[in-house]
PDB file of C-alpha atoms in Angstrom:
ATOM      1  CA  GLU V   1     103.572  87.376  26.064  1.00 81.00           C
ATOM      2  CA  LEU V   2     104.675  90.944  25.397  1.00 87.00           C
ATOM      3  CA  LYS V   3     103.282  93.489  27.827  1.00 93.00           C
ATOM      4  CA  VAL V   4     103.519  97.220  27.524  1.00 96.00           C
ATOM      5  CA  GLU V   5     102.872  99.492  30.473  1.00 97.00           C
ATOM      6  CA  GLN V   6     102.604 103.252  30.525  1.00 98.00           C
ATOM      7  CA  ASN V   7     102.651 105.587  33.445  1.00 97.00           C
ATOM      8  CA  PRO V   8     101.123 107.742  34.457  1.00 97.00           C
ATOM      9  CA  LEU V   9      97.706 106.878  32.987  1.00 97.00           C
ATOM     10  CA  PHE V  10      96.341 110.345  33.722  1.00 96.00           C
ATOM     11  CA  LEU V  11      98.297 113.543  33.800  1.00 94.00           C
ATOM     12  CA  SER V  12      96.992 117.052  34.462  1.00 94.00           C
ATOM     13  CA  MET V  13      99.528 119.789  34.181  1.00 92.00           C
ATOM     14  CA  GLN V  14      99.810 123.519  33.720  1.00 94.00           C
ATOM     15  CA  GLU V  15     100.938 125.259  30.630  1.00 95.00           C
ATOM     16  CA  GLY V  16     104.646 125.983  30.635  1.00 96.00           C
ATOM     17  CA  LYS V  17     105.606 122.978  32.732  1.00 95.00           C
ATOM     18  CA  ASN V  18     107.728 119.991  31.756  1.00 96.00           C
ATOM     19  CA  TYR V  19     106.785 116.375  32.215  1.00 95.00           C
ATOM     20  CA  THR V  20     107.653 112.836  31.105  1.00 97.00           C
ATOM     21  CA  ILE V  21     105.548 109.838  30.186  1.00 98.00           C
ATOM     22  CA  TYR V  22     107.134 106.449  30.670  1.00 98.00           C
ATOM     23  CA  CYS V  23     106.644 103.260  28.599  1.00 97.00           C
ATOM     24  CA  ASN V  24     108.010  99.902  29.795  1.00 96.00           C
ATOM     25  CA  TYR V  25     107.824  96.720  27.746  1.00 94.00           C
ATOM     26  CA  SER V  26     108.550  93.168  28.741  1.00 92.00           C
ATOM     27  CA  THR V  27     110.482  91.536  25.858  1.00 84.00           C
ATOM     28  CA  THR V  28     112.848  92.585  23.107  1.00 79.00           C
ATOM     29  CA  SER V  29     111.360  94.289  20.101  1.00 78.00           C
ATOM     30  CA  ASP V  30     112.382  95.726  16.727  1.00 70.00           C
ATOM     31  CA  ARG V  31     110.838  99.131  17.214  1.00 87.00           C
ATOM     32  CA  LEU V  32     108.745 101.383  19.463  1.00 93.00           C
ATOM     33  CA  TYR V  33     106.130 103.860  18.400  1.00 95.00           C
ATOM     34  CA  TRP V  34     104.500 106.848  20.005  1.00 97.00           C
ATOM     35  CA  TYR V  35     101.038 107.914  18.864  1.00 97.00           C
ATOM     36  CA  ARG V  36      98.720 110.750  19.700  1.00 97.00           C
ATOM     37  CA  GLN V  37      94.955 110.336  19.778  1.00 96.00           C
ATOM     38  CA  ASP V  38      92.410 113.151  20.037  1.00 95.00           C
ATOM     39  CA  PRO V  39      88.894 112.301  21.292  1.00 92.00           C
ATOM     40  CA  GLY V  40      86.932 110.353  18.734  1.00 88.00           C
ATOM     41  CA  LYS V  41      89.824 110.335  16.288  1.00 91.00           C
ATOM     42  CA  SER V  42      92.308 107.803  14.968  1.00 92.00           C
ATOM     43  CA  LEU V  43      95.974 107.461  15.836  1.00 94.00           C
ATOM     44  CA  GLU V  44      98.468 110.012  14.706  1.00 94.00           C
ATOM     45  CA  SER V  45     102.042 108.767  14.446  1.00 93.00           C
ATOM     46  CA  LEU V  46     104.504 110.921  16.406  1.00 96.00           C
ATOM     47  CA  PHE V  47     107.765 108.959  16.561  1.00 96.00           C
ATOM     48  CA  VAL V  48     109.283 105.685  15.452  1.00 94.00           C
ATOM     49  CA  LEU V  49     112.277 104.591  17.510  1.00 94.00           C
ATOM     50  CA  LEU V  50     114.420 101.880  15.981  1.00 88.00           C
ATOM     51  CA  SER V  51     117.588 101.431  18.006  1.00 82.00           C
ATOM     52  CA  ASN V  52     119.036 101.722  21.464  1.00 83.00           C
ATOM     53  CA  GLY V  53     119.760 105.299  22.390  1.00 84.00           C
ATOM     54  CA  ALA V  54     117.528 106.681  19.678  1.00 89.00           C
ATOM     55  CA  VAL V  55     116.240 110.173  20.385  1.00 93.00           C
ATOM     56  CA  LYS V  56     113.785 112.074  18.281  1.00 95.00           C
ATOM     57  CA  GLN V  57     112.323 115.527  18.715  1.00 97.00           C
ATOM     58  CA  GLU V  58     109.397 117.373  17.150  1.00 96.00           C
ATOM     59  CA  GLY V  59     108.474 120.721  18.580  1.00 96.00           C
ATOM     60  CA  ARG V  60     107.838 120.404  22.308  1.00 97.00           C
ATOM     61  CA  LEU V  61     107.915 116.601  22.271  1.00 98.00           C
ATOM     62  CA  MET V  62     111.011 114.432  22.573  1.00 98.00           C
ATOM     63  CA  ALA V  63     111.051 110.641  22.604  1.00 98.00           C
ATOM     64  CA  SER V  64     113.929 108.339  23.587  1.00 96.00           C
ATOM     65  CA  LEU V  65     114.513 104.580  23.690  1.00 94.00           C
ATOM     66  CA  ASP V  66     116.660 102.458  25.996  1.00 93.00           C
ATOM     67  CA  THR V  67     116.409  98.884  24.733  1.00 90.00           C
ATOM     68  CA  LYS V  68     118.525  97.460  27.558  1.00 91.00           C
ATOM     69  CA  ALA V  69     116.138  98.842  30.134  1.00 92.00           C
ATOM     70  CA  ARG V  70     113.140  98.189  27.811  1.00 93.00           C
ATOM     71  CA  LEU V  71     112.043 101.720  28.454  1.00 95.00           C
ATOM     72  CA  SER V  72     110.977 104.620  26.320  1.00 96.00           C
ATOM     73  CA  THR V  73     110.131 108.117  27.450  1.00 97.00           C
ATOM     74  CA  LEU V  74     108.075 110.918  25.919  1.00 98.00           C
ATOM     75  CA  HIS V  75     109.169 114.263  27.314  1.00 98.00           C
ATOM     76  CA  ILE V  76     106.983 117.329  27.026  1.00 96.00           C
ATOM     77  CA  THR V  77     108.719 120.692  27.299  1.00 96.00           C
ATOM     78  CA  ALA V  78     106.896 123.885  28.197  1.00 94.00           C
ATOM     79  CA  ALA V  79     103.480 122.329  27.647  1.00 94.00           C
ATOM     80  CA  VAL V  80     100.779 124.176  25.725  1.00 95.00           C
ATOM     81  CA  HIS V  81      97.023 123.483  25.682  1.00 95.00           C
ATOM     82  CA  ASP V  82      97.151 122.097  22.129  1.00 95.00           C
ATOM     83  CA  LEU V  83      99.110 119.103  23.398  1.00 96.00           C
ATOM     84  CA  SER V  84      96.118 117.886  25.373  1.00 97.00           C
ATOM     85  CA  ALA V  85      95.380 114.372  24.055  1.00 97.00           C
ATOM     86  CA  THR V  86      95.877 110.713  24.832  1.00 97.00           C
ATOM     87  CA  TYR V  87      99.340 109.367  24.096  1.00 98.00           C
ATOM     88  CA  PHE V  88     100.056 105.702  23.380  1.00 98.00           C
ATOM     89  CA  CYS V  89     103.272 103.824  23.061  1.00 97.00           C
ATOM     90  CA  ALA V  90     103.279 100.616  21.079  1.00 96.00           C
ATOM     91  CA  VAL V  91     105.819  97.896  20.489  1.00 94.00           C
ATOM     92  CA  ASP V  92     106.223  95.600  17.481  1.00 86.00           C
ATOM     93  CA  ILE V  93     106.137  91.862  18.043  1.00 79.00           C
ATOM     94  CA  LYS V  94     109.296  90.512  16.404  1.00 74.00           C
ATOM     95  CA  GLY V  95     108.516  88.631  13.193  1.00 73.00           C
ATOM     96  CA  ALA V  96     104.846  89.571  13.185  1.00 76.00           C
ATOM     97  CA  GLN V  97     103.082  92.641  11.880  1.00 79.00           C
ATOM     98  CA  LYS V  98     101.400  93.176  15.217  1.00 89.00           C
ATOM     99  CA  LEU V  99     101.533  96.129  17.599  1.00 92.00           C
ATOM    100  CA  VAL V 100     101.013  95.770  21.351  1.00 95.00           C
ATOM    101  CA  PHE V 101      99.839  99.006  22.868  1.00 97.00           C
ATOM    102  CA  GLY V 102     100.205 100.521  26.285  1.00 97.00           C
ATOM    103  CA  GLN V 103      97.118 101.673  28.139  1.00 97.00           C
ATOM    104  CA  GLY V 104      97.510 105.234  27.041  1.00 97.00           C
ATOM    105  CA  THR V 105      98.239 108.399  29.022  1.00 97.00           C
ATOM    106  CA  ARG V 106      95.479 110.996  29.038  1.00 97.00           C
ATOM    107  CA  LEU V 107      97.204 114.338  29.175  1.00 97.00           C
ATOM    108  CA  THR V 108      95.292 117.466  30.086  1.00 97.00           C
ATOM    109  CA  ILE V 109      97.085 120.797  29.966  1.00 96.00           C
ATOM    110  CA  ASN V 110      95.401 123.630  31.787  1.00 93.00           C
ATOM    111  CA  PRO V 111      95.985 127.321  31.069  1.00 86.00           C
TER     112      PRO V 111
ATOM    113  CA  LYS G   1      99.720 109.784  -1.711  1.00 67.00           C
ATOM    114  CA  ALA G   2      96.264 108.972  -0.313  1.00 80.00           C
ATOM    115  CA  GLY G   3      96.144 107.520   3.151  1.00 92.00           C
ATOM    116  CA  VAL G   4      94.301 104.515   4.538  1.00 96.00           C
ATOM    117  CA  THR G   5      90.564 104.805   4.088  1.00 97.00           C
ATOM    118  CA  GLN G   6      87.851 103.031   6.038  1.00 97.00           C
ATOM    119  CA  THR G   7      84.176 102.766   5.331  1.00 97.00           C
ATOM    120  CA  PRO G   8      81.733 103.328   6.807  1.00 97.00           C
ATOM    121  CA  ARG G   9      82.911 105.822   9.397  1.00 97.00           C
ATOM    122  CA  TYR G  10      79.968 105.247  11.712  1.00 97.00           C
ATOM    123  CA  LEU G  11      77.627 102.318  12.077  1.00 97.00           C
ATOM    124  CA  ILE G  12      74.768 101.470  14.415  1.00 98.00           C
ATOM    125  CA  LYS G  13      73.580  97.872  14.667  1.00 98.00           C
ATOM    126  CA  THR G  14      71.473  95.826  17.035  1.00 98.00           C
ATOM    127  CA  ARG G  15      72.474  92.708  18.963  1.00 98.00           C
ATOM    128  CA  GLY G  16      72.475  89.567  16.883  1.00 98.00           C
ATOM    129  CA  GLN G  17      73.084  91.322  13.569  1.00 98.00           C
ATOM    130  CA  GLN G  18      76.266  91.058  11.579  1.00 98.00           C
ATOM    131  CA  VAL G  19      78.433  93.829  10.196  1.00 98.00           C
ATOM    132  CA  THR G  20      81.161  94.203   7.543  1.00 98.00           C
ATOM    133  CA  LEU G  21      83.755  96.934   7.698  1.00 98.00           C
ATOM    134  CA  SER G  22      86.040  97.843   4.797  1.00 98.00           C
ATOM    135  CA  CYS G  23      89.634  99.114   4.611  1.00 98.00           C
ATOM    136  CA  SER G  24      91.573 100.343   1.597  1.00 98.00           C
ATOM    137  CA  PRO G  25      95.321 100.513   2.266  1.00 97.00           C
ATOM    138  CA  ILE G  26      97.853 102.982   1.014  1.00 96.00           C
ATOM    139  CA  SER G  27      98.717 102.260  -2.599  1.00 95.00           C
ATOM    140  CA  GLY G  28     101.501  99.701  -2.760  1.00 94.00           C
ATOM    141  CA  HIS G  29     100.942  98.417   0.820  1.00 95.00           C
ATOM    142  CA  ARG G  30     100.238  94.720   0.960  1.00 94.00           C
ATOM    143  CA  SER G  31      99.848  94.191   4.688  1.00 94.00           C
ATOM    144  CA  VAL G  32      96.627  95.175   6.416  1.00 96.00           C
ATOM    145  CA  SER G  33      96.069  94.871  10.161  1.00 96.00           C
ATOM    146  CA  TRP G  34      92.909  95.415  12.189  1.00 98.00           C
ATOM    147  CA  TYR G  35      92.661  96.668  15.777  1.00 98.00           C
ATOM    148  CA  GLN G  36      89.763  97.112  18.159  1.00 98.00           C
ATOM    149  CA  GLN G  37      89.738  99.992  20.638  1.00 97.00           C
ATOM    150  CA  THR G  38      87.389  99.974  23.640  1.00 96.00           C
ATOM    151  CA  PRO G  39      87.517 102.006  26.852  1.00 92.00           C
ATOM    152  CA  GLY G  40      87.840  98.844  28.937  1.00 91.00           C
ATOM    153  CA  GLN G  41      90.342  96.804  26.950  1.00 94.00           C
ATOM    154  CA  GLY G  42      92.227  99.509  25.120  1.00 95.00           C
ATOM    155  CA  LEU G  43      93.772  98.842  21.735  1.00 97.00           C
ATOM    156  CA  GLN G  44      93.914  95.162  20.803  1.00 97.00           C
ATOM    157  CA  PHE G  45      95.173  93.418  17.690  1.00 96.00           C
ATOM    158  CA  LEU G  46      92.544  91.462  15.741  1.00 97.00           C
ATOM    159  CA  PHE G  47      94.357  90.035  12.712  1.00 95.00           C
ATOM    160  CA  GLU G  48      96.763  90.784   9.905  1.00 95.00           C
ATOM    161  CA  TYR G  49      96.554  89.919   6.206  1.00 95.00           C
ATOM    162  CA  PHE G  50      99.201  89.843   3.537  1.00 94.00           C
ATOM    163  CA  SER G  51      98.628  88.814  -0.084  1.00 93.00           C
ATOM    164  CA  GLU G  52      95.171  87.515   0.756  1.00 95.00           C
ATOM    165  CA  THR G  53      96.462  85.306   3.577  1.00 95.00           C
ATOM    166  CA  GLN G  54      95.894  85.741   7.285  1.00 95.00           C
ATOM    167  CA  ARG G  55      99.315  85.678   8.859  1.00 92.00           C
ATOM    168  CA  ASN G  56      98.510  86.569  12.435  1.00 92.00           C
ATOM    169  CA  LYS G  57      95.456  86.497  14.621  1.00 94.00           C
ATOM    170  CA  GLY G  58      94.703  88.034  18.000  1.00 94.00           C
ATOM    171  CA  ASN G  59      92.753  86.553  20.833  1.00 94.00           C
ATOM    172  CA  PHE G  60      89.214  87.186  19.637  1.00 97.00           C
ATOM    173  CA  PRO G  61      86.300  84.746  19.194  1.00 97.00           C
ATOM    174  CA  GLY G  62      85.497  83.203  15.854  1.00 96.00           C
ATOM    175  CA  ARG G  63      82.682  85.734  15.357  1.00 98.00           C
ATOM    176  CA  PHE G  64      85.412  88.066  14.182  1.00 98.00           C
ATOM    177  CA  SER G  65      86.731  87.243  10.748  1.00 97.00           C
ATOM    178  CA  GLY G  66      88.367  88.961   7.859  1.00 97.00           C
ATOM    179  CA  ARG G  67      89.648  88.637   4.361  1.00 97.00           C
ATOM    180  CA  GLN G  68      91.845  90.415   1.914  1.00 98.00           C
ATOM    181  CA  PHE G  69      91.343  90.815  -1.788  1.00 97.00           C
ATOM    182  CA  SER G  70      93.866  90.717  -4.592  1.00 96.00           C
ATOM    183  CA  ASN G  71      94.012  94.537  -4.655  1.00 95.00           C
ATOM    184  CA  SER G  72      94.984  94.468  -0.926  1.00 96.00           C
ATOM    185  CA  ARG G  73      91.667  95.917   0.215  1.00 98.00           C
ATOM    186  CA  SER G  74      90.481  94.171   3.342  1.00 98.00           C
ATOM    187  CA  GLU G  75      87.177  93.569   5.052  1.00 98.00           C
ATOM    188  CA  MET G  76      86.396  92.420   8.532  1.00 98.00           C
ATOM    189  CA  ASN G  77      83.151  90.843   9.544  1.00 98.00           C
ATOM    190  CA  VAL G  78      81.576  90.474  12.949  1.00 98.00           C
ATOM    191  CA  SER G  79      78.651  88.070  13.271  1.00 96.00           C
ATOM    192  CA  THR G  80      76.052  87.786  16.012  1.00 97.00           C
ATOM    193  CA  LEU G  81      76.934  91.203  17.411  1.00 98.00           C
ATOM    194  CA  GLU G  82      77.093  91.671  21.160  1.00 98.00           C
ATOM    195  CA  LEU G  83      76.914  94.927  23.132  1.00 97.00           C
ATOM    196  CA  GLY G  84      80.581  94.543  23.987  1.00 97.00           C
ATOM    197  CA  ASP G  85      81.506  94.743  20.310  1.00 98.00           C
ATOM    198  CA  SER G  86      80.816  98.476  20.398  1.00 98.00           C
ATOM    199  CA  ALA G  87      84.212  99.952  19.653  1.00 97.00           C
ATOM    200  CA  LEU G  88      86.365 101.945  17.321  1.00 97.00           C
ATOM    201  CA  TYR G  89      87.788  99.596  14.699  1.00 98.00           C
ATOM    202  CA  LEU G  90      91.051 100.741  13.212  1.00 97.00           C
ATOM    203  CA  CYS G  91      92.707  99.455  10.118  1.00 97.00           C
ATOM    204  CA  ALA G  92      96.441  99.959   9.449  1.00 96.00           C
ATOM    205  CA  SER G  93      98.514  99.259   6.367  1.00 95.00           C
ATOM    206  CA  SER G  94     102.192  98.717   5.773  1.00 92.00           C
ATOM    207  CA  LEU G  95     104.512  97.471   3.071  1.00 90.00           C
ATOM    208  CA  ASP G  96     105.301  94.233   4.950  1.00 82.00           C
ATOM    209  CA  TYR G  97     106.874  92.976   8.167  1.00 74.00           C
ATOM    210  CA  ASN G  98     109.095  95.365  10.043  1.00 74.00           C
ATOM    211  CA  ASN G  99     107.607  98.337   8.293  1.00 84.00           C
ATOM    212  CA  GLU G 100     105.701 101.124   9.982  1.00 87.00           C
ATOM    213  CA  GLN G 101     101.937 100.738  10.052  1.00 91.00           C
ATOM    214  CA  PHE G 102      99.801 103.717   9.015  1.00 93.00           C
ATOM    215  CA  PHE G 103      96.345 103.980  10.527  1.00 96.00           C
ATOM    216  CA  GLY G 104      93.039 104.863   8.935  1.00 96.00           C
ATOM    217  CA  PRO G 105      90.387 107.129  10.491  1.00 95.00           C
ATOM    218  CA  GLY G 106      88.517 104.185  11.978  1.00 97.00           C
ATOM    219  CA  THR G 107      84.949 102.926  11.979  1.00 97.00           C
ATOM    220  CA  ARG G 108      82.882 103.631  15.094  1.00 97.00           C
ATOM    221  CA  LEU G 109      80.524 100.697  15.661  1.00 98.00           C
ATOM    222  CA  THR G 110      77.699 101.009  18.150  1.00 98.00           C
ATOM    223  CA  VAL G 111      75.687  97.933  19.051  1.00 98.00           C
ATOM    224  CA  LEU G 112      72.296  98.555  20.660  1.00 97.00           C
TER     225      LEU G 112
END
């Protein structure tokens, strides 16, 4: 059974600082996703990572994928308050249209 | 292009009742998946439909069921509601296997 684990689960940081969220998964997969969720809202797609070594950046967020280590990272650079949200990684089950999600990382950025 | 739509957005029911939630996928998308999000269990896969056929099912009791119509719209039904069914129910659509899923705004179900 595919398991996806994120850490940390809670992260409180100051504006201007850098930090990384980690996502480990237990079996091979076709792709890995990062989503953002604001309180009471749905999931907003941030990145889709398709291959080993893939790196994508959007603003202050950068995601990478190491399929050999079964690890993805979401790096936050010079955090701003607007990035406060819960971030989920999710992995596709091969051959099935089914996502397995990590527990989520609740990120709070303080002024 | 319009996104995934879900109705209703909010719903309050009492224990023992049943509920039907609706999802309209992005035009041209034939796969519809349903997920349940609760504070305790997180985001969990319920089932996936393609061309009116259920292809995959998650680990949920038989009280949870769904269907898909010829226009790819999907409904999910929960019978004999329990307090633990209170959750955000998310629908996602995609073209088919190995294609990105796009999520709707969700339906917030509260069971009293």
